[in-house]
Amino acid sequence: MSQNIAQILLQSLNKKNQILDDIIRENEQQEQILKQDTLDMDALEASLDRIGEFVEMLERLDDGFEALYDKVRTEVVGNKAGYRTEIAQMQNYIQQITDKVVKINAARMRNQMRADSQFKKQAQEIKNAMSKTKVSQNYYNSMNKLNYVAPQFYDNKK
């Protein structure tokens, strides 16, 4: 493996690290959106779309990294001494990436719980509004029946 390929692998890991930082920031924005009293669905959807884009970038980086590493794995394993610094840097990046993935998963779970709570709250508000509408409609119908007077001089005989 040439030093250029080692640098490409390092750049890939660095880029993945940066994208994970972006996802962490986006998770924090989602948390702020979900903490509000009224849920802004448009902002939440936009945030979810951005995270989806970041995930797609990560998948492409992972695929490229794995394909490149598969090609040079035997040389790296066979010549560990020659690539000691690059391997150490890669291990450092991988440790950072692992820590960030754990942090992202924890934030995702918290945000999921907040979103579920917000959705339940909105469903209850809708249910209450529908109940109030039904009660008022029943009241309106009952009041209309009170003013109805049956014909008094109608002959029921045939």
Short mmCIF file of C-alpha atoms in Angstrom, two decimals:
data_model
loop_
_atom_site.label_atom_id
_atom_site.label_comp_id
_atom_site.label_asym_id
_atom_site.label_seq_id
_atom_site.Cartn_x
_atom_site.Cartn_y
_atom_site.Cartn_z
CA MET A 1 0.00 0.00 0.00
CA SER A 2 1.38 3.35 -0.87
CA GLN A 3 1.31 6.27 1.51
CA ASN A 4 -1.31 7.90 -0.75
CA ILE A 5 -3.79 5.09 -0.14
CA ALA A 6 -3.15 5.33 3.60
CA GLN A 7 -3.87 9.05 3.42
CA ILE A 8 -7.10 8.36 1.47
CA LEU A 9 -8.21 5.95 4.20
CA LEU A 10 -7.41 8.55 6.85
CA GLN A 11 -9.29 11.24 4.92
CA SER A 12 -12.30 8.95 4.66
CA LEU A 13 -12.32 8.35 8.41
CA ASN A 14 -11.86 12.07 9.05
CA LYS A 15 -14.78 12.89 6.76
CA LYS A 16 -16.93 10.30 8.53
CA ASN A 17 -15.97 11.89 11.83
CA GLN A 18 -17.06 15.32 10.54
CA ILE A 19 -20.39 13.99 9.27
CA LEU A 20 -21.04 12.41 12.67
CA ASP A 21 -20.41 15.84 14.22
CA ASP A 22 -23.05 17.25 11.85
CA ILE A 23 -25.50 14.55 12.91
CA ILE A 24 -24.84 15.35 16.58
CA ARG A 25 -25.59 19.03 15.93
CA GLU A 26 -28.76 18.10 14.03
CA ASN A 27 -29.87 15.83 16.90
CA GLU A 28 -29.43 18.78 19.28
CA GLN A 29 -31.61 20.93 17.01
CA GLN A 30 -34.23 18.18 16.96
CA GLU A 31 -34.14 18.11 20.73
CA GLN A 32 -34.87 21.85 20.81
CA ILE A 33 -37.74 21.41 18.34
CA LEU A 34 -39.24 18.59 20.41
CA LYS A 35 -38.93 20.54 23.68
CA GLN A 36 -41.20 23.32 22.45
CA ASP A 37 -44.79 23.44 23.66
CA THR A 38 -46.16 23.34 20.13
CA LEU A 39 -44.50 20.93 17.77
CA ASP A 40 -43.25 22.46 14.52
CA MET A 41 -43.75 19.53 12.15
CA ASP A 42 -42.11 21.30 9.20
CA ALA A 43 -38.92 21.98 11.16
CA LEU A 44 -38.89 18.41 12.48
CA GLU A 45 -39.37 16.97 9.01
CA ALA A 46 -36.60 19.16 7.58
CA SER A 47 -34.28 18.04 10.36
CA LEU A 48 -35.09 14.39 9.71
CA ASP A 49 -34.41 14.91 5.99
CA ARG A 50 -30.99 16.45 6.74
CA ILE A 51 -30.09 13.51 8.99
CA GLY A 52 -31.18 11.16 6.20
CA GLU A 53 -28.79 12.92 3.82
CA PHE A 54 -25.96 12.62 6.35
CA VAL A 55 -26.67 8.90 6.78
CA GLU A 56 -26.52 8.39 3.00
CA MET A 57 -23.14 10.15 2.93
CA LEU A 58 -21.90 7.90 5.74
CA GLU A 59 -23.01 4.79 3.87
CA ARG A 60 -21.16 5.88 0.74
CA LEU A 61 -18.04 6.63 2.78
CA ASP A 62 -18.26 3.24 4.52
CA ASP A 63 -18.67 1.41 1.22
CA GLY A 64 -15.70 3.24 -0.31
CA PHE A 65 -13.54 2.72 2.76
CA GLU A 66 -14.30 -1.00 2.93
CA ALA A 67 -13.67 -1.51 -0.79
CA LEU A 68 -10.33 0.29 -0.61
CA TYR A 69 -9.28 -1.41 2.61
CA ASP A 70 -10.14 -4.85 1.21
CA LYS A 71 -7.69 -4.19 -1.61
CA VAL A 72 -4.81 -3.23 0.67
CA ARG A 73 -5.55 -5.32 3.78
CA THR A 74 -2.87 -7.95 3.12
CA GLU A 75 -0.16 -5.33 2.67
CA VAL A 76 -1.17 -3.48 5.85
CA VAL A 77 -1.28 -6.66 7.93
CA GLY A 78 2.01 -7.87 6.44
CA ASN A 79 3.83 -4.57 6.96
CA LYS A 80 2.46 -3.21 10.24
CA ALA A 81 5.74 -1.55 11.12
CA GLY A 82 5.75 0.51 7.92
CA TYR A 83 2.27 1.83 8.53
CA ARG A 84 2.48 2.20 12.30
CA THR A 85 1.62 5.93 12.35
CA GLU A 86 -1.23 5.57 9.85
CA ILE A 87 -2.65 2.60 11.75
CA ALA A 88 -2.46 4.55 15.02
CA GLN A 89 -4.26 7.50 13.41
CA MET A 90 -6.91 5.18 11.97
CA GLN A 91 -7.43 3.56 15.38
CA ASN A 92 -7.80 7.02 16.91
CA TYR A 93 -10.39 8.03 14.30
CA ILE A 94 -12.24 4.74 14.73
CA GLN A 95 -12.37 5.28 18.52
CA GLN A 96 -13.75 8.80 18.01
CA ILE A 97 -16.29 7.49 15.51
CA THR A 98 -17.40 4.75 17.90
CA ASP A 99 -17.86 7.25 20.74
CA LYS A 100 -19.88 9.55 18.50
CA VAL A 101 -22.09 6.72 17.25
CA VAL A 102 -22.91 5.81 20.87
CA LYS A 103 -23.70 9.47 21.61
CA ILE A 104 -25.89 9.72 18.50
CA ASN A 105 -27.82 6.57 19.36
CA ALA A 106 -28.50 7.84 22.88
CA ALA A 107 -29.69 11.22 21.54
CA ARG A 108 -31.83 9.46 18.94
CA MET A 109 -33.55 7.40 21.63
CA ARG A 110 -34.19 10.50 23.77
CA ASN A 111 -35.59 12.35 20.76
CA GLN A 112 -37.78 9.37 19.88
CA MET A 113 -39.26 9.41 23.39
CA ARG A 114 -39.86 13.17 23.17
CA ALA A 115 -41.49 12.80 19.76
CA ASP A 116 -43.77 10.03 21.04
CA SER A 117 -44.76 12.24 23.95
CA GLN A 118 -45.46 15.19 21.64
CA PHE A 119 -47.54 13.03 19.29
CA LYS A 120 -49.59 11.63 22.19
CA LYS A 121 -50.14 15.14 23.49
CA GLN A 122 -51.36 16.33 20.09
CA ALA A 123 -53.59 13.28 19.66
CA GLN A 124 -55.18 14.01 23.05
CA GLU A 125 -55.74 17.64 22.06
CA ILE A 126 -57.42 16.53 18.84
CA LYS A 127 -59.56 14.04 20.76
CA ASN A 128 -60.61 16.75 23.22
CA ALA A 129 -61.46 19.15 20.40
CA MET A 130 -63.53 16.49 18.65
CA SER A 131 -65.33 15.69 21.91
CA LYS A 132 -66.14 19.39 22.45
CA THR A 133 -67.42 19.64 18.88
CA LYS A 134 -69.64 16.60 19.38
CA VAL A 135 -71.03 17.95 22.66
CA SER A 136 -71.79 21.32 21.10
CA GLN A 137 -73.45 19.65 18.10
CA ASN A 138 -75.62 17.52 20.41
CA TYR A 139 -76.53 20.63 22.39
CA TYR A 140 -77.44 22.49 19.21
CA ASN A 141 -79.63 19.60 18.00
CA SER A 142 -81.33 19.31 21.40
CA MET A 143 -82.08 23.03 21.53
CA ASN A 144 -83.57 22.94 18.05
CA LYS A 145 -85.94 20.18 19.10
CA LEU A 146 -87.17 22.23 22.07
CA ASN A 147 -88.58 24.89 19.78
CA TYR A 148 -90.44 22.38 17.68
CA VAL A 149 -94.19 22.44 18.28
CA ALA A 150 -96.24 19.66 16.76
CA PRO A 151 -99.29 20.74 14.75
CA GLN A 152 -102.23 21.21 17.14
CA PHE A 153 -105.18 20.96 14.80
CA TYR A 154 -104.24 18.07 12.70
CA ASP A 155 -106.80 15.30 12.25
CA ASN A 156 -105.24 11.89 12.67
CA LYS A 157 -108.39 10.00 11.60
CA LYS A 158 -108.76 8.54 8.17
#
